[in-house]
GROMACS .gro file of C-alpha atoms in nm:
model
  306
    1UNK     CA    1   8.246  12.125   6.155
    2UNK     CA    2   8.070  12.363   6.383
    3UNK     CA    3   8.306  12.649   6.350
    4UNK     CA    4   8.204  12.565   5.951
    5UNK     CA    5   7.857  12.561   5.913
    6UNK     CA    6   7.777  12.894   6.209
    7UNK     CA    7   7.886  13.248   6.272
    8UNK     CA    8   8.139  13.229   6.496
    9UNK     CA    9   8.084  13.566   6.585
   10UNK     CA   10   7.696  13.509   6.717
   11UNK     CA   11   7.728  13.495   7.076
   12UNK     CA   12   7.519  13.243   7.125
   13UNK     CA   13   7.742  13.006   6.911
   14UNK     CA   14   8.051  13.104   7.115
   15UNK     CA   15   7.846  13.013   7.441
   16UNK     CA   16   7.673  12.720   7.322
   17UNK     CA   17   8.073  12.587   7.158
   18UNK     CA   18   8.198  12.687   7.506
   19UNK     CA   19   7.959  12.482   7.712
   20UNK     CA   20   7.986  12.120   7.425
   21UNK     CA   21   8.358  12.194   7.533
   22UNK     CA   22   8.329  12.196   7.916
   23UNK     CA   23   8.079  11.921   7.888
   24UNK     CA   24   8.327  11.719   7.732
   25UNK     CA   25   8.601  11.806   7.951
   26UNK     CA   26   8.450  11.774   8.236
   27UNK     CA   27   8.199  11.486   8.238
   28UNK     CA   28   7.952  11.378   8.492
   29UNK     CA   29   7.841  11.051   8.618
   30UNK     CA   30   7.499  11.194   8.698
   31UNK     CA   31   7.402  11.356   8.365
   32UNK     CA   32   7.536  11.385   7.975
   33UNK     CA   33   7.424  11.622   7.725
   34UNK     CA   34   7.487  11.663   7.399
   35UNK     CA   35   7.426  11.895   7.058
   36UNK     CA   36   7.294  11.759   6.754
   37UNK     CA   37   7.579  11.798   6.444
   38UNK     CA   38   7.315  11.945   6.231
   39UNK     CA   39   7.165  12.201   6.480
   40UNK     CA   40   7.322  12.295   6.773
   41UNK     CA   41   7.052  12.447   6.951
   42UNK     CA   42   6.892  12.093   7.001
   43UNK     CA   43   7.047  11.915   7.311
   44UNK     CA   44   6.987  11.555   7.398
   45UNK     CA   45   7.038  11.489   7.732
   46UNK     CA   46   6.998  11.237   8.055
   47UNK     CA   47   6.997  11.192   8.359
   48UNK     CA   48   7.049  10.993   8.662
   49UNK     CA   49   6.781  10.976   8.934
   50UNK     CA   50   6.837  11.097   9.236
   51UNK     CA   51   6.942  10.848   9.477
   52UNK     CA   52   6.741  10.798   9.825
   53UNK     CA   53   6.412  10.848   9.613
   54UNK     CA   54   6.201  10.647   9.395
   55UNK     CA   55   6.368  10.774   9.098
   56UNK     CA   56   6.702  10.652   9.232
   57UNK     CA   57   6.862  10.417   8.977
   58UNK     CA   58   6.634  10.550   8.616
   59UNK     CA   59   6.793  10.661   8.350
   60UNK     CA   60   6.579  11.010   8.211
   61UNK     CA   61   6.628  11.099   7.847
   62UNK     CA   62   6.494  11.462   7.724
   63UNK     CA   63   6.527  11.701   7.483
   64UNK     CA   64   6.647  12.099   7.569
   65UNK     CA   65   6.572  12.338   7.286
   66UNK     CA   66   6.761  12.670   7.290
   67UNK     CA   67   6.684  13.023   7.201
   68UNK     CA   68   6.859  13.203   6.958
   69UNK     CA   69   6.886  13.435   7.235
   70UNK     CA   70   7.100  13.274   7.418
   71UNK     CA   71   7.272  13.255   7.709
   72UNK     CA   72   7.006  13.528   7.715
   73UNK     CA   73   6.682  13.384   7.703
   74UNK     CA   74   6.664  13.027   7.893
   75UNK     CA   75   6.602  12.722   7.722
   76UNK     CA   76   6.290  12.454   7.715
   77UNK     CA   77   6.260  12.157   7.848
   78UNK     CA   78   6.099  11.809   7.728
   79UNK     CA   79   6.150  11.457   7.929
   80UNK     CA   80   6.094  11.199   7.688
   81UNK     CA   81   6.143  10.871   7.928
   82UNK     CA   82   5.806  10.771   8.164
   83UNK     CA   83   5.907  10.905   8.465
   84UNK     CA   84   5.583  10.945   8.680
   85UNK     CA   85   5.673  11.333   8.766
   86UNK     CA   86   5.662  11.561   8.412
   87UNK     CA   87   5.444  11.463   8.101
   88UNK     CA   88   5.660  11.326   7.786
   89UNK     CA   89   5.709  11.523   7.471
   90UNK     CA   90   5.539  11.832   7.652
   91UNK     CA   91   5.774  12.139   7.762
   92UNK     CA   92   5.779  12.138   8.154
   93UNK     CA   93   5.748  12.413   8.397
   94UNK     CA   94   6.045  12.546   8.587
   95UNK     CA   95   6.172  12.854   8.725
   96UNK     CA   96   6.516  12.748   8.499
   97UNK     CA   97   6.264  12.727   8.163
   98UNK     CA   98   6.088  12.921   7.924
   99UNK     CA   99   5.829  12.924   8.122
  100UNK     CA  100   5.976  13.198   8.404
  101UNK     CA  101   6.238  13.380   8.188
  102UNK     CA  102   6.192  13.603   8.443
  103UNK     CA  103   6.399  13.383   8.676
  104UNK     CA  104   6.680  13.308   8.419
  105UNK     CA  105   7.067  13.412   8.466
  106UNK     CA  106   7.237  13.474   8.162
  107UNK     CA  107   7.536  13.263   8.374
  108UNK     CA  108   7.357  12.961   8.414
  109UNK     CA  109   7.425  12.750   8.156
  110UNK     CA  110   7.309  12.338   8.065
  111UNK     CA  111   7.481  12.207   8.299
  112UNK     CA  112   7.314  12.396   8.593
  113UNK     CA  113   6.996  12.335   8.440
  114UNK     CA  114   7.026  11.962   8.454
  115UNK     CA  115   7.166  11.973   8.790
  116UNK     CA  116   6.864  12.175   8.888
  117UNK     CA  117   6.616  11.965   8.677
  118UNK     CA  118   6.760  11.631   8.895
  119UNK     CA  119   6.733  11.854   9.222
  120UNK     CA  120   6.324  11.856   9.066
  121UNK     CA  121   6.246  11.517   9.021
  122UNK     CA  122   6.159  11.436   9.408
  123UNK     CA  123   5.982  11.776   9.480
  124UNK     CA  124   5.593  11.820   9.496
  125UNK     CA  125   5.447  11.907   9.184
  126UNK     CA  126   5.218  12.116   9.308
  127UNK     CA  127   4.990  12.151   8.987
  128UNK     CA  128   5.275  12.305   8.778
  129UNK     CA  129   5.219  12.288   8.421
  130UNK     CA  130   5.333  11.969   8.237
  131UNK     CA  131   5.382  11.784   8.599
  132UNK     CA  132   5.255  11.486   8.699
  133UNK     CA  133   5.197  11.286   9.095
  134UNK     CA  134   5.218  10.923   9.063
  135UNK     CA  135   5.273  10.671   9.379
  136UNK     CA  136   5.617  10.583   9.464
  137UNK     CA  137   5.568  10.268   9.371
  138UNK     CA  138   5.453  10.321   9.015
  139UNK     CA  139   5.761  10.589   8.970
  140UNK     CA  140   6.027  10.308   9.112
  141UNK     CA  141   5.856  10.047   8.854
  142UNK     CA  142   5.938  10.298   8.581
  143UNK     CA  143   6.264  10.351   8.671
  144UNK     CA  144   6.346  10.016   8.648
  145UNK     CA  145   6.178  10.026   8.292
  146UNK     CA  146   6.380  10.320   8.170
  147UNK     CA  147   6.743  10.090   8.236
  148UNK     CA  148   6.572   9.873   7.929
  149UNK     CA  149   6.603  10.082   7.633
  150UNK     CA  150   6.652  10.464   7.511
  151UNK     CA  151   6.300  10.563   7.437
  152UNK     CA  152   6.203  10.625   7.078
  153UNK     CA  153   6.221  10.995   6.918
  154UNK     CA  154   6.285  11.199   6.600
  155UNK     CA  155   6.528  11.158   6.353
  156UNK     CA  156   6.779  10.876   6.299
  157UNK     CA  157   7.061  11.109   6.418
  158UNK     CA  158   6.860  11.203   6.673
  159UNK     CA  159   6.812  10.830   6.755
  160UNK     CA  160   7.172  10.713   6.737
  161UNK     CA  161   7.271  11.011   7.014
  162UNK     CA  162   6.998  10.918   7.198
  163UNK     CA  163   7.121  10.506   7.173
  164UNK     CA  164   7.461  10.633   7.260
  165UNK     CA  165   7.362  10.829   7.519
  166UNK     CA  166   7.183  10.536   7.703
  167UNK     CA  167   7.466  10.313   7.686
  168UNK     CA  168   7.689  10.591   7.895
  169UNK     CA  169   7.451  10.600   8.150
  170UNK     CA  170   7.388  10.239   8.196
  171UNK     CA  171   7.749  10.229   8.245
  172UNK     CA  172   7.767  10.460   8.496
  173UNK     CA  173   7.391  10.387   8.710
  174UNK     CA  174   7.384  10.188   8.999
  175UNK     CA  175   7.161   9.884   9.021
  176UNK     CA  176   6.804  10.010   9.103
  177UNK     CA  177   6.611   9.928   9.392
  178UNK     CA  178   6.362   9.669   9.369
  179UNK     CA  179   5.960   9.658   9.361
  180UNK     CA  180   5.838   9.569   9.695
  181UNK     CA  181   5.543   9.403   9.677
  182UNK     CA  182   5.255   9.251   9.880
  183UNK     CA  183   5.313   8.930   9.778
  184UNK     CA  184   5.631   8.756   9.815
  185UNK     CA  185   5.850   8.650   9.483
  186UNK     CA  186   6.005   8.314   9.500
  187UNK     CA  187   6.339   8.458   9.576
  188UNK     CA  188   6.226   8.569   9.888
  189UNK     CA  189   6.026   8.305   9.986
  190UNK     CA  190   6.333   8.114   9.974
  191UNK     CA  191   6.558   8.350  10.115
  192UNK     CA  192   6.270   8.329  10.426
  193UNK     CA  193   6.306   7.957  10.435
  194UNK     CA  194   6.722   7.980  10.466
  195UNK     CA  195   6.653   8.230  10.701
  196UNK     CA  196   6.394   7.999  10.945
  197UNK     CA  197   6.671   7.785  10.875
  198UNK     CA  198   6.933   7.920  10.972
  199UNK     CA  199   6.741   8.054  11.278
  200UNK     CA  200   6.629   7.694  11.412
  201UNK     CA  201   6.993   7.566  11.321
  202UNK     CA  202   7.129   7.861  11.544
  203UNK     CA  203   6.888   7.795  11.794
  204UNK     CA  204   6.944   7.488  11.830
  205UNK     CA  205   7.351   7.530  11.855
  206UNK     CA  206   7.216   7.797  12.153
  207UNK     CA  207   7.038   7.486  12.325
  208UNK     CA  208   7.371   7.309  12.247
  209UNK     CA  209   7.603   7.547  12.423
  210UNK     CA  210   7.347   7.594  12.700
  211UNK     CA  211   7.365   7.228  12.781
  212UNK     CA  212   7.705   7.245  12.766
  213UNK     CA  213   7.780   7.548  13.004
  214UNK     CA  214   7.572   7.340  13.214
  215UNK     CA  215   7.728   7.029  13.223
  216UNK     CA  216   8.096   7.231  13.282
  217UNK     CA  217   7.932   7.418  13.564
  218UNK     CA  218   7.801   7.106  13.719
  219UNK     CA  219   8.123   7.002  13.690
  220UNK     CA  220   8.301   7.249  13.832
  221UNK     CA  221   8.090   7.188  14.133
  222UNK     CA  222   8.199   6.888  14.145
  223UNK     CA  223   8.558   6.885  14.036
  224UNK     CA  224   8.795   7.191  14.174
  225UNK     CA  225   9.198   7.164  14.115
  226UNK     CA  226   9.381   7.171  14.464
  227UNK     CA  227   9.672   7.031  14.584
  228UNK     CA  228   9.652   6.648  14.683
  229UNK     CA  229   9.649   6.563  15.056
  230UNK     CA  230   9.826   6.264  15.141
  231UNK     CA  231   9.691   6.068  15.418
  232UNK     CA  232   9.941   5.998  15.753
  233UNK     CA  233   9.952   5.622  15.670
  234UNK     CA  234   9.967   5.658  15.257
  235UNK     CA  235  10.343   5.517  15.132
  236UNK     CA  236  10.348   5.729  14.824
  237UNK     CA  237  10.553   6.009  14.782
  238UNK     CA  238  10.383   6.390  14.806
  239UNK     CA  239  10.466   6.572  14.504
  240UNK     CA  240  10.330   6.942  14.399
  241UNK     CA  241  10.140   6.828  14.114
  242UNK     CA  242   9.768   6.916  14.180
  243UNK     CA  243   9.505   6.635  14.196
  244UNK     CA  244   9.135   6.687  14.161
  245UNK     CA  245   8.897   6.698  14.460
  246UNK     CA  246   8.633   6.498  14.545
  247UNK     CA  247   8.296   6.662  14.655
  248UNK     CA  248   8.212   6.539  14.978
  249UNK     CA  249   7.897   6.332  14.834
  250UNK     CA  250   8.113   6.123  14.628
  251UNK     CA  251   8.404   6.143  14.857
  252UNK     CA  252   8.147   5.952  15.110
  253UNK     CA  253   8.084   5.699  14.818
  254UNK     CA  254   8.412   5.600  14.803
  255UNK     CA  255   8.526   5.575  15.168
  256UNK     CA  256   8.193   5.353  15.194
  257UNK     CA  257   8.333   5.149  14.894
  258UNK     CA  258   8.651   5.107  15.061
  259UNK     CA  259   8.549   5.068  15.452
  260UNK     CA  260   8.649   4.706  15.493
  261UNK     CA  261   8.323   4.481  15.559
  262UNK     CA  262   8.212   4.374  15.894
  263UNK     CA  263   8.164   4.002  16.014
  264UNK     CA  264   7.820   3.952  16.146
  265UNK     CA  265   7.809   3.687  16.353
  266UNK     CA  266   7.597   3.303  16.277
  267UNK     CA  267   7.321   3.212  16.440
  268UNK     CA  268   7.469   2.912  16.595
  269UNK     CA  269   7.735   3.144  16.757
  270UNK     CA  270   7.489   3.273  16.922
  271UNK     CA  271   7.383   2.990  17.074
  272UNK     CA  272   7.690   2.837  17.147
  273UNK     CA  273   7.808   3.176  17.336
  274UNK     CA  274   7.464   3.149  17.526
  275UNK     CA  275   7.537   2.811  17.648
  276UNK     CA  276   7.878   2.904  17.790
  277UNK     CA  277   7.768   3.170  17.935
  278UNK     CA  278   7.466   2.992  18.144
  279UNK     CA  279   7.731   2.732  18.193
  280UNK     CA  280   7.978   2.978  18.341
  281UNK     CA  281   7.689   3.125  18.576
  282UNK     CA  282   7.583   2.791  18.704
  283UNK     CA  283   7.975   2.635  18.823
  284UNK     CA  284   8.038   3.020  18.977
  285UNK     CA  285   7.736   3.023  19.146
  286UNK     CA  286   7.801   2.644  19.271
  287UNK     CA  287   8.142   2.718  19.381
  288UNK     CA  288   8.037   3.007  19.627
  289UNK     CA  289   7.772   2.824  19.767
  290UNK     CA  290   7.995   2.565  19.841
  291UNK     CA  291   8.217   2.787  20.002
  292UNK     CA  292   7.990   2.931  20.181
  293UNK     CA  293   7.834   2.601  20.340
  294UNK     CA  294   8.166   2.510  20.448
  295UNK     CA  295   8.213   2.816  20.587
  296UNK     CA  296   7.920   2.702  20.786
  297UNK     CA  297   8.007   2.381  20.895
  298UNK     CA  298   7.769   2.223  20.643
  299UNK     CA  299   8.048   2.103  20.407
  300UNK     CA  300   7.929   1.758  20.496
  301UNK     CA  301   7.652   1.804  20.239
  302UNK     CA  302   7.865   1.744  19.978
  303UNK     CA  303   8.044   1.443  20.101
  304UNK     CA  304   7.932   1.105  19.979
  305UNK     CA  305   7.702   0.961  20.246
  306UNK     CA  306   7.861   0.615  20.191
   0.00000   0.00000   0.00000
């Protein structure tokens, strides 16, 4: 329809053809741009922001007007999405726009301009016309607002590529970051909660296996695998199977427990052994005094004196 309704002699026609083509052919996850069927010199474009920046995640639709000049001349640019770093509906200043066609290549073509326009989007504005310095939060709350919808602008054609568009790009964005704010959202409150959870839960299986490591190392003080020593007067037969050891503490306990009980003597024992014993005494101690008053010649003091 193109080759149609233009000259396809105009070299700007030939280029502007030539790029639709290699746009088509070659598409990018991080950009699309398109010509309108009625004019081809209007472009609708987005892009993708830049990841590791508060862009990262927005969707950026704009609008790229091009000379009649061209690929001589460069092109204008207009975002038309709330993006917190160029003014909407207002042509921005680069050194790849009208604005410095003293910087422009006649080989660069859309394509390198929306790569260079992405490459933008994080740099300092520095005062340049048509730019704009919000906080990072307020540009990462607008990026998640651009996901929502295509923003509203021109013509119905102009609408419907715009719609379609959007719908590409949502299909190829990554989820966007989220707003960190001061005050927690219920989500996180109760992801905090699992997390003390989890925490006290894990500290107290710690306090578990710390007990535990205890208890096997007070064992192993106690208990230590050797080879079973069997006493001199033990009948059982000595095999290599290992018996546990006793520490000495309880090995003390036991031979108490076993040591066979003494007999401790009565009272009346006592006695009795006391009496035999004075008893004893008194018929030795009679017998050698006898003996020795005999010896004597006194052995008539024990005679009966009738």
């Amino acid at each position: 329809m193109a080759e149609e309704k233009y000259n396809m002699k105009n070299p700007a026609v030939k280029r502007i053809l030539q790029e639709v083509k290699e746009m088509q052919s070659n598409p990018s996850d991080d950009f699309i741009s398109l010509p309108l069927e009625e004019n081809i010199f209007e472009w609708q474009f987005a892009i993708r922001g830049p990841g590791d920046s508060e862009f990262e995640g927005g969707i950026y639709h704009g609008r790229i007007q091009l000379p009649s000049e061209y690929p001589f001349k460069p092109p204008s640019f207009m975002l038309l999405t709330p993006n917190g770093r160029f003014e909407v509906q207002t042509k921005i200043c680069l050194s790849i726009s009208n604005h410095h066609p003293e910087h422009w290549q006649p080989s660069w073509s859309v394509r390198t301009a929306l790569v260079a326009l992405i490459a933008f989007m994080p740099t300092n504005p520095s005062g340049a016309l048509g730019s704009l310095d919000y906080t990072k939060e307020e540009r990462l709350a607008l990026a998640i607002k651009s996901r929502e919808a295509a923003p509203r602008f021109g013509t119905p054609e102009r609408q419907k590529l715009i719609d379609e568009i959007h719908e590409y790009m949502l299909s190829k964005a990554p989820p966007v970051p989220q707003v960190s704010t001061s005050q927690p959202s219920e989500d996180q409150t109760t992801k905090g909660e699992d997390e003390v959870r989890d925490n006290a839960t894990n500290a107290g299986a710690d306090d578990g296996i710390v007990e535990e490591e205890l208890q096997d190392r007070a064992s192993a003080d106690r208990i230590v695998e050797e080879p079973h020593e069997v006493p001199p007067n033990a009948n059982s037969v000595q095999t290599s199977q290992p018996q546990p050891y006793i520490h000495s503490s309880e090995q003390q306990q036991q031979q108490l427990l076993h040591k066979p009980a003494m007999r401790v003597p009565r009272q009346a024992d006592d006695r009795l052994f006391t009496w035999a014993a004075v008893g004893l005494t008194i018929a030795i101690v009679v017998l050698l005094l006898k003996k020795f008053m005999k010896a004597h010649g006194h052995s008539a003091f024990f005679t009966d004196e009738s």
